[in-house]
PDB file of C-alpha atoms in Angstrom:
ATOM      1  CA  MET A   1     121.386  98.378  72.163  1.00 67.00           C
ATOM      2  CA  ILE A   2     117.678  97.345  72.095  1.00 70.00           C
ATOM      3  CA  ASN A   3     116.540 100.302  70.661  1.00 69.00           C
ATOM      4  CA  TYR A   4     119.600 100.664  68.275  1.00 70.00           C
ATOM      5  CA  VAL A   5     119.014  97.416  66.858  1.00 73.00           C
ATOM      6  CA  TRP A   6     115.473  97.935  66.075  1.00 68.00           C
ATOM      7  CA  PHE A   7     115.718 101.571  64.568  1.00 69.00           C
ATOM      8  CA  TYR A   8     119.047 101.044  62.443  1.00 72.00           C
ATOM      9  CA  HIS A   9     120.026  97.634  61.889  1.00 71.00           C
ATOM     10  CA  ASN A  10     119.350  98.600  58.289  1.00 76.00           C
ATOM     11  CA  LEU A  11     122.042 101.361  57.983  1.00 78.00           C
ATOM     12  CA  PRO A  12     124.996 100.314  55.390  1.00 80.00           C
ATOM     13  CA  LEU A  13     127.710 100.057  58.060  1.00 79.00           C
ATOM     14  CA  SER A  14     130.302  97.771  58.695  1.00 83.00           C
ATOM     15  CA  ILE A  15     130.597  95.927  62.365  1.00 82.00           C
ATOM     16  CA  THR A  16     133.060  98.516  63.568  1.00 86.00           C
ATOM     17  CA  GLY A  17     130.756 101.200  62.030  1.00 82.00           C
ATOM     18  CA  HIS A  18     127.767  99.936  63.922  1.00 77.00           C
ATOM     19  CA  ILE A  19     129.589  99.754  67.215  1.00 80.00           C
ATOM     20  CA  ALA A  20     130.855 103.307  66.537  1.00 81.00           C
ATOM     21  CA  LYS A  21     127.459 104.836  65.711  1.00 77.00           C
ATOM     22  CA  PHE A  22     125.814 102.736  68.545  1.00 74.00           C
ATOM     23  CA  PHE A  23     128.303 104.269  71.233  1.00 74.00           C
ATOM     24  CA  THR A  24     127.907 107.992  69.610  1.00 75.00           C
ATOM     25  CA  MET A  25     124.342 107.857  69.831  1.00 72.00           C
ATOM     26  CA  THR A  26     123.939 106.483  73.200  1.00 69.00           C
ATOM     27  CA  TYR A  27     126.282 109.024  74.592  1.00 66.00           C
ATOM     28  CA  SER A  28     125.043 112.309  72.632  1.00 62.00           C
ATOM     29  CA  SER A  29     121.584 112.116  71.109  1.00 58.00           C
ATOM     30  CA  THR A  30     118.230 111.265  71.570  1.00 59.00           C
ATOM     31  CA  MET A  31     119.024 107.396  71.191  1.00 58.00           C
ATOM     32  CA  ALA A  32     119.862 107.824  75.204  1.00 56.00           C
ATOM     33  CA  THR A  33     116.249 108.760  75.775  1.00 58.00           C
ATOM     34  CA  ALA A  34     115.355 105.027  76.959  1.00 56.00           C
ATOM     35  CA  TYR A  35     118.150 105.258  79.620  1.00 64.00           C
ATOM     36  CA  TYR A  36     117.106 108.598  80.821  1.00 69.00           C
ATOM     37  CA  PHE A  37     116.475 107.230  84.478  1.00 69.00           C
ATOM     38  CA  LEU A  38     119.552 104.716  84.455  1.00 71.00           C
ATOM     39  CA  TYR A  39     121.853 107.835  83.655  1.00 75.00           C
ATOM     40  CA  ILE A  40     120.295 109.834  86.538  1.00 77.00           C
ATOM     41  CA  TYR A  41     120.611 107.029  89.141  1.00 77.00           C
ATOM     42  CA  VAL A  42     124.367 106.854  87.893  1.00 81.00           C
ATOM     43  CA  SER A  43     124.719 110.304  88.616  1.00 82.00           C
ATOM     44  CA  PHE A  44     122.726 110.128  91.878  1.00 83.00           C
ATOM     45  CA  LEU A  45     125.164 107.476  92.965  1.00 85.00           C
ATOM     46  CA  LEU A  46     128.183 109.616  92.275  1.00 89.00           C
ATOM     47  CA  MET A  47     126.853 112.404  94.487  1.00 88.00           C
ATOM     48  CA  LEU A  48     125.275 110.092  97.393  1.00 89.00           C
ATOM     49  CA  PRO A  49     127.899 111.158  99.936  1.00 92.00           C
ATOM     50  CA  ILE A  50     126.874 114.683  99.300  1.00 91.00           C
ATOM     51  CA  TRP A  51     123.185 113.799  99.069  1.00 90.00           C
ATOM     52  CA  ARG A  52     123.200 112.122 102.501  1.00 91.00           C
ATOM     53  CA  LYS A  53     124.508 114.962 104.152  1.00 93.00           C
ATOM     54  CA  LEU A  54     122.364 117.294 102.414  1.00 92.00           C
ATOM     55  CA  VAL A  55     118.966 115.707 103.483  1.00 92.00           C
ATOM     56  CA  ARG A  56     120.140 114.854 106.951  1.00 92.00           C
ATOM     57  CA  ALA A  57     121.219 118.757 107.812  1.00 94.00           C
ATOM     58  CA  MET A  58     117.727 120.509 106.095  1.00 94.00           C
ATOM     59  CA  THR A  59     115.066 121.207 108.390  1.00 93.00           C
ATOM     60  CA  GLN A  60     111.501 121.130 107.635  1.00 94.00           C
ATOM     61  CA  GLU A  61     111.446 124.874 106.755  1.00 94.00           C
ATOM     62  CA  LEU A  62     114.153 124.297 104.103  1.00 94.00           C
ATOM     63  CA  TYR A  63     112.148 121.449 102.435  1.00 95.00           C
ATOM     64  CA  LEU A  64     109.315 124.092 102.314  1.00 95.00           C
ATOM     65  CA  TYR A  65     111.471 126.646 100.860  1.00 95.00           C
ATOM     66  CA  LEU A  66     112.415 124.413  98.151  1.00 94.00           C
ATOM     67  CA  ILE A  67     109.218 123.416  97.175  1.00 95.00           C
ATOM     68  CA  LEU A  68     108.408 127.127  97.186  1.00 94.00           C
ATOM     69  CA  LEU A  69     111.324 127.754  94.725  1.00 93.00           C
ATOM     70  CA  ASN A  70     110.065 124.728  92.498  1.00 93.00           C
ATOM     71  CA  LEU A  71     106.442 126.069  92.271  1.00 93.00           C
ATOM     72  CA  VAL A  72     107.591 129.531  91.805  1.00 92.00           C
ATOM     73  CA  PHE A  73     110.314 129.050  89.273  1.00 91.00           C
ATOM     74  CA  VAL A  74     109.027 125.913  87.405  1.00 90.00           C
ATOM     75  CA  GLY A  75     105.361 126.450  87.761  1.00 92.00           C
ATOM     76  CA  CYS A  76     104.536 130.415  87.975  1.00 92.00           C
ATOM     77  CA  ILE A  77     107.127 131.804  86.105  1.00 90.00           C
ATOM     78  CA  PRO A  78     107.095 129.892  82.802  1.00 90.00           C
ATOM     79  CA  VAL A  79     103.033 130.585  82.954  1.00 92.00           C
ATOM     80  CA  ILE A  80     103.737 134.172  83.261  1.00 91.00           C
ATOM     81  CA  SER A  81     106.226 134.327  80.573  1.00 89.00           C
ATOM     82  CA  MET A  82     104.012 132.966  78.174  1.00 90.00           C
ATOM     83  CA  LEU A  83     101.046 134.872  79.047  1.00 90.00           C
ATOM     84  CA  ILE A  84     102.981 137.965  78.714  1.00 90.00           C
ATOM     85  CA  PHE A  85     105.979 137.281  76.188  1.00 88.00           C
ATOM     86  CA  LYS A  86     103.668 134.825  74.125  1.00 84.00           C
ATOM     87  CA  GLY A  87     106.775 132.603  74.048  1.00 75.00           C
ATOM     88  CA  THR A  88     109.113 135.023  72.730  1.00 77.00           C
ATOM     89  CA  ALA A  89     110.696 135.471  75.665  1.00 74.00           C
ATOM     90  CA  GLU A  90     112.180 132.916  78.426  1.00 75.00           C
ATOM     91  CA  ILE A  91     113.669 133.678  82.008  1.00 73.00           C
ATOM     92  CA  ASN A  92     117.336 133.424  82.093  1.00 70.00           C
ATOM     93  CA  TYR A  93     118.455 129.846  82.584  1.00 67.00           C
ATOM     94  CA  PHE A  94     121.139 130.735  85.105  1.00 70.00           C
ATOM     95  CA  LEU A  95     118.661 133.136  87.441  1.00 77.00           C
ATOM     96  CA  ASN A  96     116.938 129.484  88.308  1.00 78.00           C
ATOM     97  CA  PRO A  97     117.751 128.015  91.442  1.00 84.00           C
ATOM     98  CA  LEU A  98     119.627 124.631  90.664  1.00 81.00           C
ATOM     99  CA  LEU A  99     118.294 122.677  93.664  1.00 80.00           C
ATOM    100  CA  ALA A 100     114.645 123.547  93.047  1.00 80.00           C
ATOM    101  CA  VAL A 101     114.517 123.275  89.099  1.00 81.00           C
ATOM    102  CA  SER A 102     116.529 120.374  88.445  1.00 84.00           C
ATOM    103  CA  GLU A 103     114.109 117.470  88.574  1.00 81.00           C
ATOM    104  CA  PRO A 104     116.330 114.541  89.335  1.00 79.00           C
ATOM    105  CA  THR A 105     117.602 116.329  92.402  1.00 87.00           C
ATOM    106  CA  PHE A 106     114.475 117.951  93.567  1.00 91.00           C
ATOM    107  CA  TYR A 107     112.454 114.643  93.535  1.00 90.00           C
ATOM    108  CA  PHE A 108     114.995 112.820  95.466  1.00 89.00           C
ATOM    109  CA  LEU A 109     115.422 115.613  97.947  1.00 92.00           C
ATOM    110  CA  ILE A 110     111.541 115.717  98.327  1.00 92.00           C
ATOM    111  CA  GLY A 111     111.066 111.863  98.229  1.00 92.00           C
ATOM    112  CA  TYR A 112     113.552 111.964 101.474  1.00 94.00           C
ATOM    113  CA  TRP A 113     111.321 114.631 102.862  1.00 94.00           C
ATOM    114  CA  ILE A 114     108.050 112.887 102.748  1.00 94.00           C
ATOM    115  CA  GLU A 115     109.368 109.624 103.885  1.00 93.00           C
ATOM    116  CA  HIS A 116     111.612 110.636 106.793  1.00 93.00           C
ATOM    117  CA  VAL A 117     110.732 114.339 107.681  1.00 93.00           C
ATOM    118  CA  LEU A 118     106.870 115.108 107.052  1.00 94.00           C
ATOM    119  CA  PRO A 119     105.026 114.033 110.065  1.00 93.00           C
ATOM    120  CA  ASP A 120     102.823 110.824 109.359  1.00 92.00           C
ATOM    121  CA  SER A 121     100.006 112.711 111.256  1.00 93.00           C
ATOM    122  CA  TRP A 122      99.500 115.354 108.460  1.00 95.00           C
ATOM    123  CA  ILE A 123      98.870 112.756 105.748  1.00 96.00           C
ATOM    124  CA  THR A 124      95.239 112.626 106.727  1.00 96.00           C
ATOM    125  CA  PRO A 125      91.979 112.470 104.321  1.00 96.00           C
ATOM    126  CA  ARG A 126      91.427 115.795 104.668  1.00 97.00           C
ATOM    127  CA  ASN A 127      94.723 117.109 103.919  1.00 97.00           C
ATOM    128  CA  LEU A 128      94.946 114.467 101.101  1.00 98.00           C
ATOM    129  CA  PHE A 129      91.997 115.918 100.082  1.00 98.00           C
ATOM    130  CA  LYS A 130      93.320 119.582  99.772  1.00 97.00           C
ATOM    131  CA  LEU A 131      96.686 118.228  98.276  1.00 97.00           C
ATOM    132  CA  GLY A 132      94.656 116.434  95.383  1.00 97.00           C
ATOM    133  CA  LEU A 133      92.637 119.508  94.802  1.00 98.00           C
ATOM    134  CA  ALA A 134      95.677 122.011  94.465  1.00 97.00           C
ATOM    135  CA  ALA A 135      97.151 118.635  91.864  1.00 97.00           C
ATOM    136  CA  LEU A 136      93.946 119.058  89.887  1.00 97.00           C
ATOM    137  CA  LEU A 137      94.267 122.493  89.454  1.00 97.00           C
ATOM    138  CA  GLY A 138      97.754 122.530  88.889  1.00 95.00           C
ATOM    139  CA  SER A 139      97.092 119.833  85.921  1.00 95.00           C
ATOM    140  CA  VAL A 140      94.060 122.285  84.799  1.00 95.00           C
ATOM    141  CA  ILE A 141      96.508 125.234  84.603  1.00 95.00           C
ATOM    142  CA  ALA A 142      99.074 123.354  82.611  1.00 93.00           C
ATOM    143  CA  ALA A 143      96.670 121.833  80.042  1.00 92.00           C
ATOM    144  CA  GLY A 144      95.215 125.417  79.455  1.00 93.00           C
ATOM    145  CA  MET A 145      98.754 126.679  79.195  1.00 93.00           C
ATOM    146  CA  THR A 146      99.747 123.911  76.613  1.00 91.00           C
ATOM    147  CA  TYR A 147      95.940 124.758  74.554  1.00 90.00           C
ATOM    148  CA  TYR A 148      97.187 128.224  74.647  1.00 91.00           C
ATOM    149  CA  HIS A 149     100.397 127.898  73.424  1.00 90.00           C
ATOM    150  CA  GLY A 150      99.485 125.901  70.622  1.00 89.00           C
ATOM    151  CA  ILE A 151      96.825 128.341  69.450  1.00 89.00           C
ATOM    152  CA  ILE A 152      99.511 131.420  69.369  1.00 88.00           C
ATOM    153  CA  ALA A 153     102.204 128.674  67.777  1.00 84.00           C
ATOM    154  CA  GLY A 154      99.566 127.573  65.042  1.00 83.00           C
ATOM    155  CA  GLY A 155      99.627 124.142  66.175  1.00 80.00           C
ATOM    156  CA  LEU A 156     100.880 121.339  68.780  1.00 76.00           C
ATOM    157  CA  THR A 157     104.031 119.868  68.213  1.00 79.00           C
ATOM    158  CA  GLU A 158     105.546 117.671  70.706  1.00 74.00           C
ATOM    159  CA  ALA A 159     107.882 120.169  72.047  1.00 79.00           C
ATOM    160  CA  ILE A 160     105.043 122.318  72.741  1.00 82.00           C
ATOM    161  CA  SER A 161     102.833 119.724  74.258  1.00 82.00           C
ATOM    162  CA  GLU A 162     105.740 119.055  76.770  1.00 81.00           C
ATOM    163  CA  ARG A 163     106.350 122.642  77.534  1.00 86.00           C
ATOM    164  CA  PHE A 164     104.335 122.810  80.524  1.00 89.00           C
ATOM    165  CA  TYR A 165     103.824 118.992  81.600  1.00 86.00           C
ATOM    166  CA  ASP A 166     105.936 119.421  84.480  1.00 87.00           C
ATOM    167  CA  SER A 167     104.828 123.051  85.831  1.00 90.00           C
ATOM    168  CA  PHE A 168     103.099 121.803  88.848  1.00 93.00           C
ATOM    169  CA  LEU A 169     103.927 118.080  88.671  1.00 93.00           C
ATOM    170  CA  PHE A 170     105.305 118.295  92.135  1.00 94.00           C
ATOM    171  CA  LEU A 171     101.759 118.279  93.326  1.00 96.00           C
ATOM    172  CA  ASN A 172     100.587 115.504  91.452  1.00 96.00           C
ATOM    173  CA  THR A 173     103.710 113.517  92.630  1.00 95.00           C
ATOM    174  CA  ALA A 174     103.017 114.682  96.191  1.00 96.00           C
ATOM    175  CA  PHE A 175      99.612 113.653  96.234  1.00 97.00           C
ATOM    176  CA  VAL A 176     100.498 110.154  94.527  1.00 96.00           C
ATOM    177  CA  PHE A 177     103.132 109.558  96.955  1.00 95.00           C
ATOM    178  CA  CYS A 178     101.261 110.628 100.264  1.00 96.00           C
ATOM    179  CA  PHE A 179      97.925 108.848  99.322  1.00 97.00           C
ATOM    180  CA  SER A 180      99.902 105.679  98.186  1.00 94.00           C
ATOM    181  CA  LYS A 181     101.680 105.920 101.995  1.00 94.00           C
ATOM    182  CA  TRP A 182      98.392 106.500 103.610  1.00 95.00           C
ATOM    183  CA  TRP A 183      96.496 103.771 101.667  1.00 94.00           C
ATOM    184  CA  PHE A 184      98.856 100.970 102.388  1.00 92.00           C
ATOM    185  CA  SER A 185      99.231 102.087 105.773  1.00 92.00           C
ATOM    186  CA  THR A 186      95.795 102.155 106.864  1.00 93.00           C
ATOM    187  CA  HIS A 187      94.325  99.183 104.409  1.00 92.00           C
ATOM    188  CA  THR A 188      95.193  95.468 104.663  1.00 91.00           C
ATOM    189  CA  ILE A 189      96.215  94.297 100.777  1.00 89.00           C
ATOM    190  CA  SER A 190      95.297  90.861 100.081  1.00 92.00           C
ATOM    191  CA  ASP A 191      97.808  88.373  98.500  1.00 93.00           C
ATOM    192  CA  ALA A 192      96.538  88.461  94.916  1.00 94.00           C
ATOM    193  CA  TRP A 193      96.606  92.417  94.962  1.00 92.00           C
ATOM    194  CA  ARG A 194     100.122  92.190  96.781  1.00 92.00           C
ATOM    195  CA  ASN A 195     101.034  89.670  93.755  1.00 93.00           C
ATOM    196  CA  ARG A 196      99.909  91.752  91.263  1.00 93.00           C
ATOM    197  CA  LEU A 197     101.586  95.200  92.140  1.00 92.00           C
ATOM    198  CA  ILE A 198     104.755  93.110  92.624  1.00 91.00           C
ATOM    199  CA  PHE A 199     104.507  91.662  89.316  1.00 93.00           C
ATOM    200  CA  LEU A 200     103.893  95.356  87.700  1.00 92.00           C
ATOM    201  CA  GLY A 201     106.884  96.509  89.692  1.00 90.00           C
ATOM    202  CA  SER A 202     109.046  93.554  88.487  1.00 91.00           C
ATOM    203  CA  VAL A 203     108.220  94.570  84.537  1.00 92.00           C
ATOM    204  CA  SER A 204     108.086  98.598  85.024  1.00 89.00           C
ATOM    205  CA  PHE A 205     112.245  98.693  84.048  1.00 84.00           C
ATOM    206  CA  GLY A 206     111.357  96.523  81.159  1.00 87.00           C
ATOM    207  CA  VAL A 207     108.549  98.647  79.800  1.00 90.00           C
ATOM    208  CA  MET A 208     110.889 101.313  80.407  1.00 83.00           C
ATOM    209  CA  LEU A 209     113.394 100.196  78.154  1.00 82.00           C
ATOM    210  CA  PHE A 210     110.946  99.006  75.213  1.00 86.00           C
ATOM    211  CA  GLU A 211     108.807 102.015  75.448  1.00 85.00           C
ATOM    212  CA  GLU A 212     110.115 103.765  72.378  1.00 81.00           C
ATOM    213  CA  ILE A 213     109.898 100.388  70.321  1.00 86.00           C
ATOM    214  CA  THR A 214     106.043  99.562  71.533  1.00 92.00           C
ATOM    215  CA  ARG A 215     104.953 103.199  70.605  1.00 90.00           C
ATOM    216  CA  ASN A 216     106.343 102.741  67.515  1.00 88.00           C
ATOM    217  CA  LEU A 217     104.435  99.230  66.833  1.00 91.00           C
ATOM    218  CA  THR A 218     101.194 100.693  68.316  1.00 94.00           C
ATOM    219  CA  HIS A 219     101.608 103.726  66.136  1.00 91.00           C
ATOM    220  CA  PRO A 220      99.253 102.511  63.351  1.00 92.00           C
ATOM    221  CA  ILE A 221      96.207 101.923  65.884  1.00 91.00           C
ATOM    222  CA  PHE A 222      96.842 105.484  66.677  1.00 89.00           C
ATOM    223  CA  GLY A 223      96.712 106.763  63.231  1.00 87.00           C
ATOM    224  CA  LYS A 224      93.375 104.646  62.790  1.00 88.00           C
ATOM    225  CA  MET A 225      91.747 105.954  65.731  1.00 88.00           C
ATOM    226  CA  LEU A 226      92.391 109.443  64.732  1.00 84.00           C
ATOM    227  CA  ALA A 227      90.130 109.045  61.510  1.00 83.00           C
ATOM    228  CA  TYR A 228      87.554 107.246  63.543  1.00 82.00           C
ATOM    229  CA  LEU A 229      87.552 109.873  66.814  1.00 78.00           C
ATOM    230  CA  PRO A 230      89.445 112.940  65.061  1.00 74.00           C
ATOM    231  CA  ARG A 231      87.451 115.335  67.584  1.00 76.00           C
ATOM    232  CA  ILE A 232      89.016 113.702  70.453  1.00 78.00           C
ATOM    233  CA  PRO A 233      92.502 113.115  70.062  1.00 81.00           C
ATOM    234  CA  PHE A 234      93.608 113.065  73.891  1.00 81.00           C
ATOM    235  CA  ILE A 235      91.368 109.886  74.194  1.00 88.00           C
ATOM    236  CA  ASP A 236      92.883 108.532  71.113  1.00 87.00           C
ATOM    237  CA  ALA A 237      96.550 109.294  72.764  1.00 87.00           C
ATOM    238  CA  VAL A 238      95.773 107.775  75.576  1.00 90.00           C
ATOM    239  CA  ILE A 239      94.609 104.730  74.451  1.00 92.00           C
ATOM    240  CA  TRP A 240      97.487 104.288  72.218  1.00 92.00           C
ATOM    241  CA  ILE A 241      99.821 104.778  74.847  1.00 92.00           C
ATOM    242  CA  CYS A 242      97.905 102.229  77.136  1.00 95.00           C
ATOM    243  CA  LEU A 243      98.288  99.603  74.373  1.00 95.00           C
ATOM    244  CA  ALA A 244     101.857 100.522  73.757  1.00 95.00           C
ATOM    245  CA  TYR A 245     102.496 100.293  77.748  1.00 94.00           C
ATOM    246  CA  ALA A 246     100.480  96.813  77.507  1.00 96.00           C
ATOM    247  CA  LEU A 247     102.720  95.574  74.946  1.00 95.00           C
ATOM    248  CA  GLY A 248     105.732  96.089  76.843  1.00 94.00           C
ATOM    249  CA  ILE A 249     104.252  94.330  79.822  1.00 95.00           C
ATOM    250  CA  ILE A 250     103.897  91.496  77.554  1.00 95.00           C
ATOM    251  CA  ILE A 251     107.077  91.530  75.687  1.00 93.00           C
ATOM    252  CA  THR A 252     109.117  91.902  79.056  1.00 93.00           C
ATOM    253  CA  TYR A 253     107.080  89.112  80.909  1.00 93.00           C
ATOM    254  CA  PHE A 254     107.844  86.672  78.187  1.00 93.00           C
ATOM    255  CA  ILE A 255     111.671  87.720  77.992  1.00 90.00           C
ATOM    256  CA  LYS A 256     112.007  87.362  82.040  1.00 90.00           C
ATOM    257  CA  LYS A 257     111.123  83.662  81.242  1.00 89.00           C
ATOM    258  CA  ILE A 258     114.638  83.461  79.855  1.00 87.00           C
ATOM    259  CA  PRO A 259     117.260  82.584  82.829  1.00 83.00           C
ATOM    260  CA  TYR A 260     119.627  85.147  82.185  1.00 80.00           C
ATOM    261  CA  PHE A 261     117.185  88.189  81.307  1.00 78.00           C
ATOM    262  CA  ASN A 262     115.204  87.329  84.132  1.00 78.00           C
ATOM    263  CA  LYS A 263     117.905  88.863  86.682  1.00 76.00           C
ATOM    264  CA  LEU A 264     119.005  91.777  83.771  1.00 74.00           C
ATOM    265  CA  ILE A 265     115.409  93.526  83.565  1.00 74.00           C
TER     266      ILE A 265
END
């Protein structure tokens, strides 16, 4: 509703027309983007009894096999397909192993594995260093393939830029998860930092809800930075997104001062 009011309040529709269009867009169009994680959470709750049975029955070997499937079908095959077919052919979706390629399903399962199955003794600085190198290599490959895709396509669109973002995303996610688990189990956090982390966690949902709006508001800054730093668009984009997130934090902070909204977001 927040996004709809912001972007579509000027449409020449009656109140009934606005209500009908809102529910239509929320259900069937990109208006649902801001609620992506909420929808995933609802669908996950519907499957919760099955997930509970599944994660408790899976062995360490099965979790590792699932990870291997993800790295092959989400990571390696798209890269190889792009190098061979130059974007003219893709693997048939029905061949993909569902539990390994579905982001919500895969990361819920792997999160349980890291938290409850993976031995804490494995999470050592040495292993974290190896995992970090693998994550860095995966990021370099994904960035290189994005650049290559842009060359053969004659330019980078948003869709092209997102084509390989998740190719080896598991490695980055696992590294952050394992590093955080190791850090907070081996270090004492001061009350000041504890409060900062709690605050950032408390505004994260609001930042997600307002993300499209804050990006829209800060986009003119991005346009101006492109004029001054045209050769480094990545730096411009990072600054733009950081400003959008900072604005989202500020908006959420003040909205949470309102008694009812304090619990809502």
